[in-house]
Amino acid sequence: MPDLLIAQRHSAHLDRVVEALRQVHESDGYPMVWPDDPVAWLTPAGWIGAWVALADGVVVGHVMLVAADGVEHIEELAAAARTSVTGLAGVSRLFVTPKARGSRIASALLERVEDTPTRRGRRLVLDVVDDCGPAVRLYERLGWVRVASGPAAWTGPDGVRPRTAAYLCPR
Ligand SMILES: CC(C)(COP(=O)(O)OP(=O)(O)OC[C@H]1O[C@@H](n2cnc3c(N)ncnc32)[C@H](O)[C@@H]1OP(=O)(O)O)[C@@H](O)C(=O)NCCC(=O)NCCS
């Protein structure tokens, strides 16, 4: 098992993050539509922080902390957390390359986000396609609390609105 390092993402990592994302898109359809500009997709407006998982220097995972206003079901999340939307921060763009899965890399990335001072006391939230898949199982195993679910505000490549679920971090 190679040495795993969770590090803050730097611009020098971006090409390798895009390559990792391409593998994930090809195997899992995440993201559902391949972005025209993947670097822009990895540096959205309002992003607060980003981390990579490196196994012997190879990017095998990624996660971001973003402003919460774009998270699905945000009003329900704010009500459940008894705070305003600015009291929340979103976990986003979490992925692990197919060959590196099942070794708790995603869990390690989420722990790093939970522990970051950049969070400034904000409660963490996220949305996920509600498909009973590995991501939903991961959040539930880690104790994230399901607050709401319903049709997404966006449509997939087939023109259908998938169901999304919104989760609140337990701490
Ligand atoms: C969701 C995702 C990030 C999980 O990454 P991961 O690093 O494999 O996650 P973990 O290793 O922490 O856990 C995944 C599975 O491995 C299992 N596992 C982890 N460590 C284990 C161990 N030591 N022994 C046995 N099983 C283990 C977990 O129980 C879990 O199993 P389950 O999904 O069948 O319940 C990854 O599947 C992915 O990138 N998916 C595509 C992108 C995506 O959907 N992102 C989420 C967007 S919201």
PDB file of N, CA and C and ligand atoms in Angstrom, residues 24 28 30 94-96 101-107 127-128 134-135 137-139 141, ligand 1:
ATOM      1  N   VAL A  24     -12.599   9.274 -13.103  1.00  0.00           N
ATOM      2  CA  VAL A  24     -13.834   9.124 -12.322  1.00  0.00           C
ATOM      3  C   VAL A  24     -15.051   9.326 -13.239  1.00  0.00           C
ATOM      4  N   ASP A  28     -17.653   6.392 -13.515  1.00  0.00           N
ATOM      5  CA  ASP A  28     -18.849   6.580 -12.664  1.00  0.00           C
ATOM      6  C   ASP A  28     -19.827   7.621 -13.189  1.00  0.00           C
ATOM      7  N   TYR A  30     -19.329  10.773 -12.990  1.00  0.00           N
ATOM      8  CA  TYR A  30     -19.255  11.925 -12.079  1.00  0.00           C
ATOM      9  C   TYR A  30     -18.117  12.824 -12.533  1.00  0.00           C
ATOM     10  N   LEU A  94     -15.935  15.907  -4.246  1.00  0.00           N
ATOM     11  CA  LEU A  94     -15.243  14.788  -3.597  1.00  0.00           C
ATOM     12  C   LEU A  94     -15.184  13.623  -4.578  1.00  0.00           C
ATOM     13  N   PHE A  95     -13.991  13.140  -4.834  1.00  0.00           N
ATOM     14  CA  PHE A  95     -13.860  11.931  -5.660  1.00  0.00           C
ATOM     15  C   PHE A  95     -12.542  11.237  -5.372  1.00  0.00           C
ATOM     16  N   VAL A  96     -12.563   9.933  -5.633  1.00  0.00           N
ATOM     17  CA  VAL A  96     -11.375   9.084  -5.471  1.00  0.00           C
ATOM     18  C   VAL A  96     -11.257   8.264  -6.751  1.00  0.00           C
ATOM     19  N   ARG A 101     -10.015   3.061  -4.522  1.00  0.00           N
ATOM     20  CA  ARG A 101     -11.194   3.059  -3.617  1.00  0.00           C
ATOM     21  C   ARG A 101     -11.161   1.948  -2.577  1.00  0.00           C
ATOM     22  N   GLY A 102     -11.975   2.127  -1.540  1.00  0.00           N
ATOM     23  CA  GLY A 102     -12.131   1.089  -0.521  1.00  0.00           C
ATOM     24  C   GLY A 102     -11.016   1.091   0.502  1.00  0.00           C
ATOM     25  N   SER A 103     -10.208   2.169   0.534  1.00  0.00           N
ATOM     26  CA  SER A 103      -9.107   2.261   1.511  1.00  0.00           C
ATOM     27  C   SER A 103      -9.266   3.475   2.408  1.00  0.00           C
ATOM     28  N   ARG A 104     -10.499   3.947   2.512  1.00  0.00           N
ATOM     29  CA  ARG A 104     -10.814   5.085   3.392  1.00  0.00           C
ATOM     30  C   ARG A 104     -10.145   6.387   2.947  1.00  0.00           C
ATOM     31  N   ILE A 105      -9.826   6.537   1.666  1.00  0.00           N
ATOM     32  CA  ILE A 105      -9.238   7.804   1.206  1.00  0.00           C
ATOM     33  C   ILE A 105     -10.285   8.919   1.270  1.00  0.00           C
ATOM     34  N   ALA A 106     -11.513   8.612   0.851  1.00  0.00           N
ATOM     35  CA  ALA A 106     -12.566   9.631   0.928  1.00  0.00           C
ATOM     36  C   ALA A 106     -12.797  10.031   2.382  1.00  0.00           C
ATOM     37  N   SER A 107     -12.781   9.057   3.274  1.00  0.00           N
ATOM     38  CA  SER A 107     -12.982   9.366   4.699  1.00  0.00           C
ATOM     39  C   SER A 107     -11.862  10.277   5.199  1.00  0.00           C
ATOM     40  N   ASP A 127     -24.559  18.152  -0.823  1.00  0.00           N
ATOM     41  CA  ASP A 127     -25.639  17.459  -1.521  1.00  0.00           C
ATOM     42  C   ASP A 127     -25.045  16.344  -2.354  1.00  0.00           C
ATOM     43  N   VAL A 128     -25.870  15.355  -2.652  1.00  0.00           N
ATOM     44  CA  VAL A 128     -25.406  14.159  -3.352  1.00  0.00           C
ATOM     45  C   VAL A 128     -26.569  13.605  -4.156  1.00  0.00           C
ATOM     46  N   PRO A 134     -22.192   4.503  -3.493  1.00  0.00           N
ATOM     47  CA  PRO A 134     -21.095   4.563  -2.530  1.00  0.00           C
ATOM     48  C   PRO A 134     -21.001   5.900  -1.798  1.00  0.00           C
ATOM     49  N   ALA A 135     -21.319   7.014  -2.472  1.00  0.00           N
ATOM     50  CA  ALA A 135     -21.190   8.314  -1.808  1.00  0.00           C
ATOM     51  C   ALA A 135     -22.223   8.434  -0.683  1.00  0.00           C
ATOM     52  N   ARG A 137     -23.671   5.999   0.905  1.00  0.00           N
ATOM     53  CA  ARG A 137     -23.297   5.057   1.981  1.00  0.00           C
ATOM     54  C   ARG A 137     -22.148   5.622   2.820  1.00  0.00           C
ATOM     55  N   LEU A 138     -21.198   6.269   2.138  1.00  0.00           N
ATOM     56  CA  LEU A 138     -20.047   6.854   2.851  1.00  0.00           C
ATOM     57  C   LEU A 138     -20.515   7.909   3.857  1.00  0.00           C
ATOM     58  N   TYR A 139     -21.348   8.866   3.403  1.00  0.00           N
ATOM     59  CA  TYR A 139     -21.778   9.947   4.306  1.00  0.00           C
ATOM     60  C   TYR A 139     -22.564   9.369   5.487  1.00  0.00           C
ATOM     61  N   ARG A 141     -22.353   6.320   6.749  1.00  0.00           N
ATOM     62  CA  ARG A 141     -21.438   5.568   7.625  1.00  0.00           C
ATOM     63  C   ARG A 141     -20.670   6.520   8.531  1.00  0.00           C
TER      64      ARG A 141
HETATM   65  C1  LIG B   1     -17.769   8.000  -3.044  1.00  0.00           C
HETATM   66  C2  LIG B   1     -16.245   7.840  -3.154  1.00  0.00           C
HETATM   67  C3  LIG B   1     -15.599   9.215  -3.029  1.00  0.00           C
HETATM   68  C4  LIG B   1     -15.777   6.907  -1.997  1.00  0.00           C
HETATM   69  O1  LIG B   1     -14.343   6.829  -2.021  1.00  0.00           O
HETATM   70  P1  LIG B   1     -13.522   5.708  -1.174  1.00  0.00           P
HETATM   71  O2  LIG B   1     -12.167   6.240  -0.929  1.00  0.00           O
HETATM   72  O3  LIG B   1     -13.626   4.383  -1.845  1.00  0.00           O
HETATM   73  O4  LIG B   1     -14.345   5.686   0.200  1.00  0.00           O
HETATM   74  P2  LIG B   1     -14.014   4.810   1.495  1.00  0.00           P
HETATM   75  O5  LIG B   1     -12.871   3.874   1.243  1.00  0.00           O
HETATM   76  O6  LIG B   1     -13.913   5.736   2.648  1.00  0.00           O
HETATM   77  O7  LIG B   1     -15.343   3.935   1.636  1.00  0.00           O
HETATM   78  C5  LIG B   1     -15.865   3.243   0.503  1.00  0.00           C
HETATM   79  C6  LIG B   1     -16.177   1.762   0.762  1.00  0.00           C
HETATM   80  O8  LIG B   1     -15.020   1.047   1.147  1.00  0.00           O
HETATM   81  C7  LIG B   1     -15.304   0.318   2.369  1.00  0.00           C
HETATM   82  N1  LIG B   1     -14.057   0.271   3.132  1.00  0.00           N
HETATM   83  C8  LIG B   1     -13.251   1.292   3.392  1.00  0.00           C
HETATM   84  N2  LIG B   1     -12.213   0.880   4.111  1.00  0.00           N
HETATM   85  C9  LIG B   1     -12.389  -0.448   4.317  1.00  0.00           C
HETATM   86  C10 LIG B   1     -11.670  -1.423   4.991  1.00  0.00           C
HETATM   87  N3  LIG B   1     -10.523  -1.138   5.632  1.00  0.00           N
HETATM   88  N4  LIG B   1     -12.126  -2.690   4.959  1.00  0.00           N
HETATM   89  C11 LIG B   1     -13.278  -2.988   4.328  1.00  0.00           C
HETATM   90  N5  LIG B   1     -14.014  -2.080   3.682  1.00  0.00           N
HETATM   91  C12 LIG B   1     -13.574  -0.830   3.672  1.00  0.00           C
HETATM   92  C13 LIG B   1     -16.338   1.120   3.027  1.00  0.00           C
HETATM   93  O9  LIG B   1     -17.100   0.386   3.970  1.00  0.00           O
HETATM   94  C14 LIG B   1     -17.165   1.535   1.845  1.00  0.00           C
HETATM   95  O10 LIG B   1     -17.975   0.443   1.439  1.00  0.00           O
HETATM   96  P3  LIG B   1     -19.477   0.631   0.892  1.00  0.00           P
HETATM   97  O11 LIG B   1     -19.500   1.775  -0.099  1.00  0.00           O
HETATM   98  O12 LIG B   1     -19.754  -0.648   0.229  1.00  0.00           O
HETATM   99  O13 LIG B   1     -20.342   0.897   2.087  1.00  0.00           O
HETATM  100  C15 LIG B   1     -15.859   7.160  -4.501  1.00  0.00           C
HETATM  101  O14 LIG B   1     -16.617   5.991  -4.663  1.00  0.00           O
HETATM  102  C16 LIG B   1     -16.037   8.068  -5.715  1.00  0.00           C
HETATM  103  O15 LIG B   1     -15.150   8.841  -6.060  1.00  0.00           O
HETATM  104  N6  LIG B   1     -17.207   7.962  -6.407  1.00  0.00           N
HETATM  105  C17 LIG B   1     -17.447   8.736  -7.628  1.00  0.00           C
HETATM  106  C18 LIG B   1     -17.580  10.230  -7.357  1.00  0.00           C
HETATM  107  C19 LIG B   1     -18.699  10.558  -6.398  1.00  0.00           C
HETATM  108  O16 LIG B   1     -19.775   9.989  -6.447  1.00  0.00           O
HETATM  109  N7  LIG B   1     -18.427  11.540  -5.513  1.00  0.00           N
HETATM  110  C20 LIG B   1     -19.369  11.997  -4.530  1.00  0.00           C
HETATM  111  C21 LIG B   1     -20.068  13.219  -5.005  1.00  0.00           C
HETATM  112  S1  LIG B   1     -21.267  13.770  -3.828  1.00  0.00           S
END
